[in-house]
XYZ file of C-alpha atoms in Angstrom:
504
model
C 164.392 126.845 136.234
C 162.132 127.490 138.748
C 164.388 126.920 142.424
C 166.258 124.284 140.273
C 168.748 124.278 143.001
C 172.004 122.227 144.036
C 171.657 120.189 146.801
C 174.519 117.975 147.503
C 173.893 114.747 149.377
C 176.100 115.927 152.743
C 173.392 118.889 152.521
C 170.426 116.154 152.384
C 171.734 114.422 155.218
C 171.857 117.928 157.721
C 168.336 117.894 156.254
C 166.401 115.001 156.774
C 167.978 115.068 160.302
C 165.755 118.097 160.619
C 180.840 139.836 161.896
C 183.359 138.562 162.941
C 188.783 138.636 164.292
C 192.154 139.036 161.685
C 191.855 139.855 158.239
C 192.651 136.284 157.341
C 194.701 137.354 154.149
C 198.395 135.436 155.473
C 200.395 137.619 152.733
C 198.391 135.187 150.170
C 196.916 137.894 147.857
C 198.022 138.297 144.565
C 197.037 141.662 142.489
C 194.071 141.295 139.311
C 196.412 143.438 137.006
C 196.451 140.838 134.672
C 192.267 141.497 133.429
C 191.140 144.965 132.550
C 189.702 146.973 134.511
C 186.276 148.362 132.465
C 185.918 152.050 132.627
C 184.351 153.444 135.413
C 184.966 150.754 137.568
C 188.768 151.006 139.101
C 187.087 151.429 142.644
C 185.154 148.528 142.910
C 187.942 146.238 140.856
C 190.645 147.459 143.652
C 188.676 146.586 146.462
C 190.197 144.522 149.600
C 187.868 142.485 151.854
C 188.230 143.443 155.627
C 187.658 139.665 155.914
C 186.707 138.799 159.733
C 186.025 134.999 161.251
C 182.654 134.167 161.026
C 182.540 130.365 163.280
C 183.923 127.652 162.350
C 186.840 128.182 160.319
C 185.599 130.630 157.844
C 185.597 134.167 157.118
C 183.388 136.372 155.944
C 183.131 140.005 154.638
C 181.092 142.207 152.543
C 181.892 143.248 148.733
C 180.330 146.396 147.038
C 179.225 146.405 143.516
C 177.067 149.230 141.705
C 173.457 148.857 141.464
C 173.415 150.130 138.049
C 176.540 149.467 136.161
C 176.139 152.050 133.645
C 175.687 154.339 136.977
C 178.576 153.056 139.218
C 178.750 156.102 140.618
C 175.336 155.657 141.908
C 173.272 153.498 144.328
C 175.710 150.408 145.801
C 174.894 146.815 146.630
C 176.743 144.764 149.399
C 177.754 141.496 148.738
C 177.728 139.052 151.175
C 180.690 136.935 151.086
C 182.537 133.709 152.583
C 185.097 132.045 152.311
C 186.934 128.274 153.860
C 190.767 129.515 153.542
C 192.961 126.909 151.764
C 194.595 124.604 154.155
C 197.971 124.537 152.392
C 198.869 128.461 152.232
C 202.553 127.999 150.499
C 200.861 125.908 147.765
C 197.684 127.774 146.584
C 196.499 128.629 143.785
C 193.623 130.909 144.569
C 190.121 130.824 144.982
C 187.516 128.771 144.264
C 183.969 130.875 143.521
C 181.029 128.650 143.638
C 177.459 129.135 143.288
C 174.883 126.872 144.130
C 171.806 127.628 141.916
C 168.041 129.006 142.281
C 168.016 131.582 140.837
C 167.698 132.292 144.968
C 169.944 130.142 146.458
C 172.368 131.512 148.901
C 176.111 130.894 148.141
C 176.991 131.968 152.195
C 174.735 128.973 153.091
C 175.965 126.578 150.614
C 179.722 127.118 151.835
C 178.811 126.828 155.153
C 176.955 123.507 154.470
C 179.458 121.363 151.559
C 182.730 123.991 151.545
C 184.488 120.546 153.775
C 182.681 117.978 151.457
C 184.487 119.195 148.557
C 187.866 117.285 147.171
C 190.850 116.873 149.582
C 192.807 118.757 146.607
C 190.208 121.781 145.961
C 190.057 122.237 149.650
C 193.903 122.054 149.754
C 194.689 124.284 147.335
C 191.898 126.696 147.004
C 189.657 128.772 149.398
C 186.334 127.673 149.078
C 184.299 130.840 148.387
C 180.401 131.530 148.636
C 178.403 134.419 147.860
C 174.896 136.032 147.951
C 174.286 137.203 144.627
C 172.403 140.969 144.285
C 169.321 140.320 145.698
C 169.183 137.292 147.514
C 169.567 136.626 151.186
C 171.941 138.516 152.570
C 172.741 140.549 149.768
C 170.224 143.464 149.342
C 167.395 140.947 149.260
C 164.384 141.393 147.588
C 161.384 140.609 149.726
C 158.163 141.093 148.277
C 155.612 138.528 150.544
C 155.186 137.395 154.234
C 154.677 134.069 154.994
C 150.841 133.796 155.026
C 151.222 135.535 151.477
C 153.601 132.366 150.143
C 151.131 130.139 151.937
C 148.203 131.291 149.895
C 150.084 131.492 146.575
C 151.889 127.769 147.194
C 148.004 126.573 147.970
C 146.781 127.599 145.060
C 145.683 125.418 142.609
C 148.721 125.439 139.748
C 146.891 122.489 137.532
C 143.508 124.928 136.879
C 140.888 122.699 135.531
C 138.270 125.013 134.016
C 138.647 129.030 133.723
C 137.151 129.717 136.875
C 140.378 128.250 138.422
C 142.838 129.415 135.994
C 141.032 133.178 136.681
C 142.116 132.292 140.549
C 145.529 131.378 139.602
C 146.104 134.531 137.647
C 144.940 137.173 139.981
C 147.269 135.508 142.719
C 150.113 135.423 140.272
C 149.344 139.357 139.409
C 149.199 140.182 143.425
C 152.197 138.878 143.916
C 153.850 140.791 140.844
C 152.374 143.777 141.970
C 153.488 143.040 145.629
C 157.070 143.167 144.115
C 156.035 146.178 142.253
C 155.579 148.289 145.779
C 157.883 146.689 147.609
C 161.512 146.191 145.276
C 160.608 148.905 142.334
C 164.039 149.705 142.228
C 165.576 146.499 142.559
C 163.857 144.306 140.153
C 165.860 145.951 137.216
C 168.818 144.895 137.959
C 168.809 141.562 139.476
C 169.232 139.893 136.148
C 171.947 137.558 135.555
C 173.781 139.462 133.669
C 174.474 141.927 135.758
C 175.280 139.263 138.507
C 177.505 137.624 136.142
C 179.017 141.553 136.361
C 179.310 140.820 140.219
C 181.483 137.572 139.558
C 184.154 139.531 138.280
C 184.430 142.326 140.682
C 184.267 139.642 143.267
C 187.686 137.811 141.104
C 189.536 141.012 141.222
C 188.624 141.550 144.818
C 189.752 137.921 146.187
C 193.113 138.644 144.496
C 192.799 136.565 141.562
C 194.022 137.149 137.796
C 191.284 134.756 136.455
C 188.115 133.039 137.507
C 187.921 129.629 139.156
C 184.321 128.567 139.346
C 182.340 125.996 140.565
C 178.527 126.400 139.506
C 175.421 124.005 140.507
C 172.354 123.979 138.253
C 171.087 127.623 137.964
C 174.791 128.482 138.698
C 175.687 127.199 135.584
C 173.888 129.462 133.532
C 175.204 132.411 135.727
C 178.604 130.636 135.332
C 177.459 130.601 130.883
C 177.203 134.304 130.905
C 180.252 134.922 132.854
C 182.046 133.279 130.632
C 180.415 134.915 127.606
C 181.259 138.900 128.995
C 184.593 137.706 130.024
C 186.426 134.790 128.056
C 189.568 136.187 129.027
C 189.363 136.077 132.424
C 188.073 132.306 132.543
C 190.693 130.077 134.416
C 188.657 126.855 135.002
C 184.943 126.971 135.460
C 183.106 124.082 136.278
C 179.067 124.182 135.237
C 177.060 121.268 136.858
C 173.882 120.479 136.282
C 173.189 122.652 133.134
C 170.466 124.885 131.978
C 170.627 125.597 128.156
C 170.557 129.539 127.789
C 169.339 129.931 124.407
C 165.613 128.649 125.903
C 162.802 130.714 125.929
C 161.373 130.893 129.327
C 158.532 128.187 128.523
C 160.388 126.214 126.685
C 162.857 125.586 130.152
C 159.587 125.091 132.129
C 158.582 122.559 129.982
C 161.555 120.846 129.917
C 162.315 120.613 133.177
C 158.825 119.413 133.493
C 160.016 116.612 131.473
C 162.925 115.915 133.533
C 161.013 115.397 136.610
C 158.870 113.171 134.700
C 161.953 111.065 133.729
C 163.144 111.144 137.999
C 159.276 109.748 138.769
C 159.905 106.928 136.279
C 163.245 106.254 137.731
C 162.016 106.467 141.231
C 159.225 104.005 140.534
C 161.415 101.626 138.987
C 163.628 102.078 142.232
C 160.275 101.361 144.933
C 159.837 98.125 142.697
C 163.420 96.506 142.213
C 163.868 97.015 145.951
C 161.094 94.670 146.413
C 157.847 94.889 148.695
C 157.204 98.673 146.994
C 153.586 99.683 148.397
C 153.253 101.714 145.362
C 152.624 99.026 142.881
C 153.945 95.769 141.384
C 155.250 97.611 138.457
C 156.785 101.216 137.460
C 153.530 102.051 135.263
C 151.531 100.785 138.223
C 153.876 103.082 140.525
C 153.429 105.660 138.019
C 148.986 105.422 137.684
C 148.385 105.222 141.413
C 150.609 108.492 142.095
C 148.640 109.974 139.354
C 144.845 108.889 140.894
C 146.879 109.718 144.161
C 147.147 113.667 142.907
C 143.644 113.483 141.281
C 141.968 112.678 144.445
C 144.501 114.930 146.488
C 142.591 117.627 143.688
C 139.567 116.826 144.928
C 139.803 116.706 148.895
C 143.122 118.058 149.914
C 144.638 115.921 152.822
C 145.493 116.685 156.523
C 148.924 117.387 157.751
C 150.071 117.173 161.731
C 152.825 120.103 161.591
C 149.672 123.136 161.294
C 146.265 124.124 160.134
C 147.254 124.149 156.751
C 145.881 122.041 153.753
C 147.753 119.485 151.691
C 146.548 120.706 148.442
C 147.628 118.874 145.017
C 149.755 121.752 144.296
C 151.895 121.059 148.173
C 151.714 117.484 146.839
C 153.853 117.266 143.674
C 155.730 120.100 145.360
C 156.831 117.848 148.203
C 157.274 114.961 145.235
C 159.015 117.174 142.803
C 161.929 117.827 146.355
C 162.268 114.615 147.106
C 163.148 113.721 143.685
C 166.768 116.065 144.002
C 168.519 113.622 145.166
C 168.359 109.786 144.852
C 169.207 110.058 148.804
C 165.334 111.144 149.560
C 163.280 108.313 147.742
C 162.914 106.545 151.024
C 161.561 109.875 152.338
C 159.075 110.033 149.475
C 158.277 105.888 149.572
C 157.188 107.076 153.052
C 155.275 109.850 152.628
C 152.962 108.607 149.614
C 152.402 105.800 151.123
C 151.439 107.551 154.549
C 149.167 110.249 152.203
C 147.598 107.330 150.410
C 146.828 105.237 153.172
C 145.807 107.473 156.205
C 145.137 111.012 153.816
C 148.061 112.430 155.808
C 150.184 114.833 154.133
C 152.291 115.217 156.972
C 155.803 114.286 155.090
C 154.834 115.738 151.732
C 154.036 119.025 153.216
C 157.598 118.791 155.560
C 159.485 117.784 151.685
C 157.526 120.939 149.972
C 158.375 123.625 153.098
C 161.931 122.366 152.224
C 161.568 122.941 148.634
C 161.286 126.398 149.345
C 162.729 127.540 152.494
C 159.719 127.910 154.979
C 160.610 127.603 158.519
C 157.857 125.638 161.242
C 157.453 129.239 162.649
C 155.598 130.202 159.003
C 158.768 132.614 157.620
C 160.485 132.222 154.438
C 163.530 133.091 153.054
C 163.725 134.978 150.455
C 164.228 132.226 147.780
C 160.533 132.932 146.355
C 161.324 136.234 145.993
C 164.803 136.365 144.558
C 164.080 133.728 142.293
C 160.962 135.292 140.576
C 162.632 138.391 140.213
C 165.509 136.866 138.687
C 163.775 134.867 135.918
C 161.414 137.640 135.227
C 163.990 139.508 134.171
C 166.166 137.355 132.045
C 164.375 136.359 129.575
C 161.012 137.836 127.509
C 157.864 136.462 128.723
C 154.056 135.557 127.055
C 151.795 138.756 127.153
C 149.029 137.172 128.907
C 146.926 134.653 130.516
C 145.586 133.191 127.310
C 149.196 132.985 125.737
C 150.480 131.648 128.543
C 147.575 129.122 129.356
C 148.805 127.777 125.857
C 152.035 126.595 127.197
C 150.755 125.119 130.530
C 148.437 123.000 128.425
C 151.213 121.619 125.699
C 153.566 121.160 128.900
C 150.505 118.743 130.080
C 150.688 116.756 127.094
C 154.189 115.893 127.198
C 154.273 115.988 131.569
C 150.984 115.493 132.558
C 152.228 114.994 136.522
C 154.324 118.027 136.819
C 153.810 119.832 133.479
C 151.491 122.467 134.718
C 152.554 123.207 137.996
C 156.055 123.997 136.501
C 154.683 126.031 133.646
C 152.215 127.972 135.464
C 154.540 128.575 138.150
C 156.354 130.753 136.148
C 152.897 132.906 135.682
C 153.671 136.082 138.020
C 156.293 137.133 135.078
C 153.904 137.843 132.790
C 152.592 140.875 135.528
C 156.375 141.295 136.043
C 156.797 145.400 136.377
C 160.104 145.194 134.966
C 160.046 143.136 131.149
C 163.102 142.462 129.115
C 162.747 142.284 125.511
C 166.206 140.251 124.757
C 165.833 137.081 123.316
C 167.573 134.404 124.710
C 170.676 133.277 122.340
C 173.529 131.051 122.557
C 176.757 131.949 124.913
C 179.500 130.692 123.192
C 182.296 132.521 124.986
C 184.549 132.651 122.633
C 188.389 132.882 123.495
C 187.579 131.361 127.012
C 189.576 128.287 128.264
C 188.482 124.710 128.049
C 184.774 124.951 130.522
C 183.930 121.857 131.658
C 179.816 120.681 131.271
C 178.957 118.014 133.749
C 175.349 116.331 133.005
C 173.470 113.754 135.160
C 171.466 111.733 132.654
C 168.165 111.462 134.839
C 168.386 114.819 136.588
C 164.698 115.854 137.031
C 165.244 119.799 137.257
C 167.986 119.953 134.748
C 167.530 117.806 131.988
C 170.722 115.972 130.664
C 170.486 116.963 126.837
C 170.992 120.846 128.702
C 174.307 119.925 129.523
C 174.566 118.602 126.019
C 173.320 121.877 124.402
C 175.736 124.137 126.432
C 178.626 121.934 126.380
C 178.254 122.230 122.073
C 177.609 125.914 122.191
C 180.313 126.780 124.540
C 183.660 127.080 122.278
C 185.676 126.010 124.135
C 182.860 122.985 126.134
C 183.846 119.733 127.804
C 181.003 117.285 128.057
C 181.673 114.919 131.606
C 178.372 113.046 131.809
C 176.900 111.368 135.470
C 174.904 107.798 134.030
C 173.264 108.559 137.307
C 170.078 110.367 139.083
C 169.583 113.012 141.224
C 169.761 116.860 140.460
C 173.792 117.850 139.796
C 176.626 115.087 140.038
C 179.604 116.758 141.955
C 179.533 116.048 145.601
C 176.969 112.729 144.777
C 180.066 110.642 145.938
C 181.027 109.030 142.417
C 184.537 108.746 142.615
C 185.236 109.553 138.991
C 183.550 112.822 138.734
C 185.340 113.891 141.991
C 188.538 112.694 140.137
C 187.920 114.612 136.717
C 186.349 117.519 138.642
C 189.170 118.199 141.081
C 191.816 117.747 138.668
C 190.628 120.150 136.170
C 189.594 122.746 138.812
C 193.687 122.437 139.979
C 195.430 121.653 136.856
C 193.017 123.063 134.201
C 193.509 119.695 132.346
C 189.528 119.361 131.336
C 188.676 115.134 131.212
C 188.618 113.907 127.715
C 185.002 115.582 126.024
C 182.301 112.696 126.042
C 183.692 111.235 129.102
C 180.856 109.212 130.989
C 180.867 108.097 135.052
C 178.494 106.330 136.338
């Protein structure tokens, strides 16, 4: 779960081809009498935007939520929020929160991006609302490394082969714990999902609704899961996309989504070679060995890249591979860009696919996905005491993922220096007493594996199973017709599509 993020194929597209007047409100808000208030919290629950445009059709404006919710009398976090007002004001219904995944990703961005890709109906009848969550980009966000920092930690080698190099790997994984340590002390404890999850439903109450409509991508569904589980009551329609199973441990999701991306490289492969003329190889296992000696050699002698002085090291590498495996839209991109590393030892593309991957601008600055998205799954769930113990799982995720096992398992290593540990073991949500939630599941999804959405849909009480027979990370906003259909209808209706329903 590691930047497992949404990104839609309108969003790929904007890609690859690379404050505020009015309180907006039109007499549309209704009051949130209809949920309970919790105790404490009657200021923050009666809240009322000062919602101001912010270009281009929306609006924007800033939502406060305690720190510390069993101190919401203390320290305050702003939310950043946006909104795409409904275009048919006499017929709406309310609005529609989304979240597009991470842990890091920022909902104001996302908004700004897809809000005007979603359905005709949703963007009809709903305003299309984004979100920061605590911590992350405009909200509060928790910055721990420059850029040359992230440069040096993304370089290093995350596929040690002796203890020399796994030595190297830890002490960069500890500096950049203790980095966060110094810098976000009094953040890190509460930028949890739960206590965003917390967030979701001040942030109902405050855009006027009774209950929660929800559209979540990926690492949104899980913050979507535990929304659900804290309030079942307040659950109108919630849509989670591209599912992460929460009753995981933390190694057990790396390794599994290290699987997944395993599954996209097969797919892909098969792909370069049914298209005919694939450079790669004649067949998918021949696809499959040559990326592999590809990444050995890569290993050995990283390759040049014409965007800066940096090195194309293996870790950059599968990086760049694991991004361009998101969406089925980018396997040109990648066709391109091994066969341009292979051929000339020029990294060029795969570096330009892996800056993507994790938000770092030509001018060397990130945002703070890195960051935010450490801190976040630090927190969540327990993690392995130390090197050793957590060596253990890198090498079992090699057996079953020996392309991307390691460098998603040990990527997870800075948690085990985390300053802030939780010692709650993941569980099942099952929400009980919540409306029908719909589970959508892409069956070769490389970042969220598809028997995720089958685990959460069967744990959720009230779970709706709509399965993608497609690839690509998420299925909503792919273009297939029938999701769109079941999707938007639900989201307006609540009518969930029949459970087991496949598209594709």
């Amino acid at each position: 779960m590691r930047a497992a993020k949404f990104i839609s194929a309108a969003t790929v597209l904007a890609l690859a081809m690379a404050g505020c007047s009015g309180d907006g409100d039109g007499g549309e808000k209704k009051t949130a009498s209809a949920a309970s208030v919790p105790a404490g919290l009657g200021s923050f629950y009666s809240q009322k935007p000062s919602w101001k445009d912010c270009d281009n059709g929306f609006q924007c404006a800033t939502v406060q939520v305690p720190l510390n919710y069993a101190d919401p009398s203390g320290e305050k976090v702003g939310l950043s929020v946006i909104r795409l007002p409904a275009e048919d004001k006499s017929n709406r219904i309310g609005s529609l929160l989304t979240n597009p995944g991470g842990p890091g990703g920022s909902g104001v961005d996302f908004v700004r991006q897809a809000a005007r890709t979603f359905g005709s109906d949703l963007r009809r009848r709903f305003d299309i609302v984004g979100f920061d969550p605590r911590g992350v980009a405009a909200s509060e966000p928790v910055r721990c490394n420059t850029g040359p920092q992230l440069d040096a930690f993304f370089a290093t080698d995350a596929s040690p082969d002796d203890q020399r190099e796994t030595n190297t790997l830890g002490t960069a994984s500890k500096e950049f714990a203790q980095r966060c340590k110094t810098k976000a002390a009094s953040e890190l404890p509460y930028v949890g999902t739960v206590n965003a999850a917390r967030d979701m439903d001040v942030l109902r109450a405050a855009l006027g609704d009774d209950k929660l409509t929800y559209y979540g991508a990926s690492y949104g569904t899980y913050l979507g899961a535990f929304y659900a589980e804290q309030f079942p009551k307040n659950v109108r329609a919630l849509v989670l996309d591209g599912a992460v199973d929460p009753q995981l441990s933390s190694t057990e999701l790396l390794i599994e989504q290290a699987k997944g991306f395993e599954t996209a490289l097969r797919a892909f492969a098969e792909d370069c070679v049914k298209s005919g003329g694939c450079p790669l190889g004649t067949t998918p296992d021949a696809v499959i060995a040559k990326i592999s000696s590809f990444l050995s050699a890569t290993d050995r002698k990283p390759l040049s890249n014409n965007r800066d002085s940096r090195k194309v090291t293996e870790s950059l590498a599968v990086m760049g591979i694991a991004r361009s495996l998101y969406v089925k839209e980018y396997w040109p991109v990648l066709r391109q860009a091994l066969t341009q590393a292979m051929q000339k030892s020029d990294g060029t593309v795969l570096l330009a696919l892996a800056d993507e991957m994790v938000e770092r601008e030509a001018n060397g600055t990130y945002s703070n996905q890195t960051d935010a998205n450490m801190a976040v799954n630090c927190v969540d769930k327990p993690n392995p005491p130390d090197l050793a113990a957590y060596g253990k799982y890198a090498n079992e995720a090699k057996k079953v993922a020996p392309r991307f096992g390691p460098f998603v398992v040990w990527g997870g290593l800075p948690c085990v220096y985390w300053p802030t540990q939780t010692k709650q073991d993941p569980k099942p949500l099952t929400a009980k007493g919540a409306a029908p939630i719909v589970v959508i599941g892409t069956i070769r999804d490389p970042a969220t594996p598809y028997k995720w959405a089958q685990n959460l849909a069967g744990q959720l009480s009230s779970g709706v199973l709509l399965t993608f027979n497609g690839d690509g990370h998420t299925a909503y906003l792919q273009g297939n017709a029938c999701i769109t259909k079941a999707t938007d209808n639900y989201l307006v209706t609540t009518d969930p599509p029949k459970d087991g329903t496949t598209c594709g």
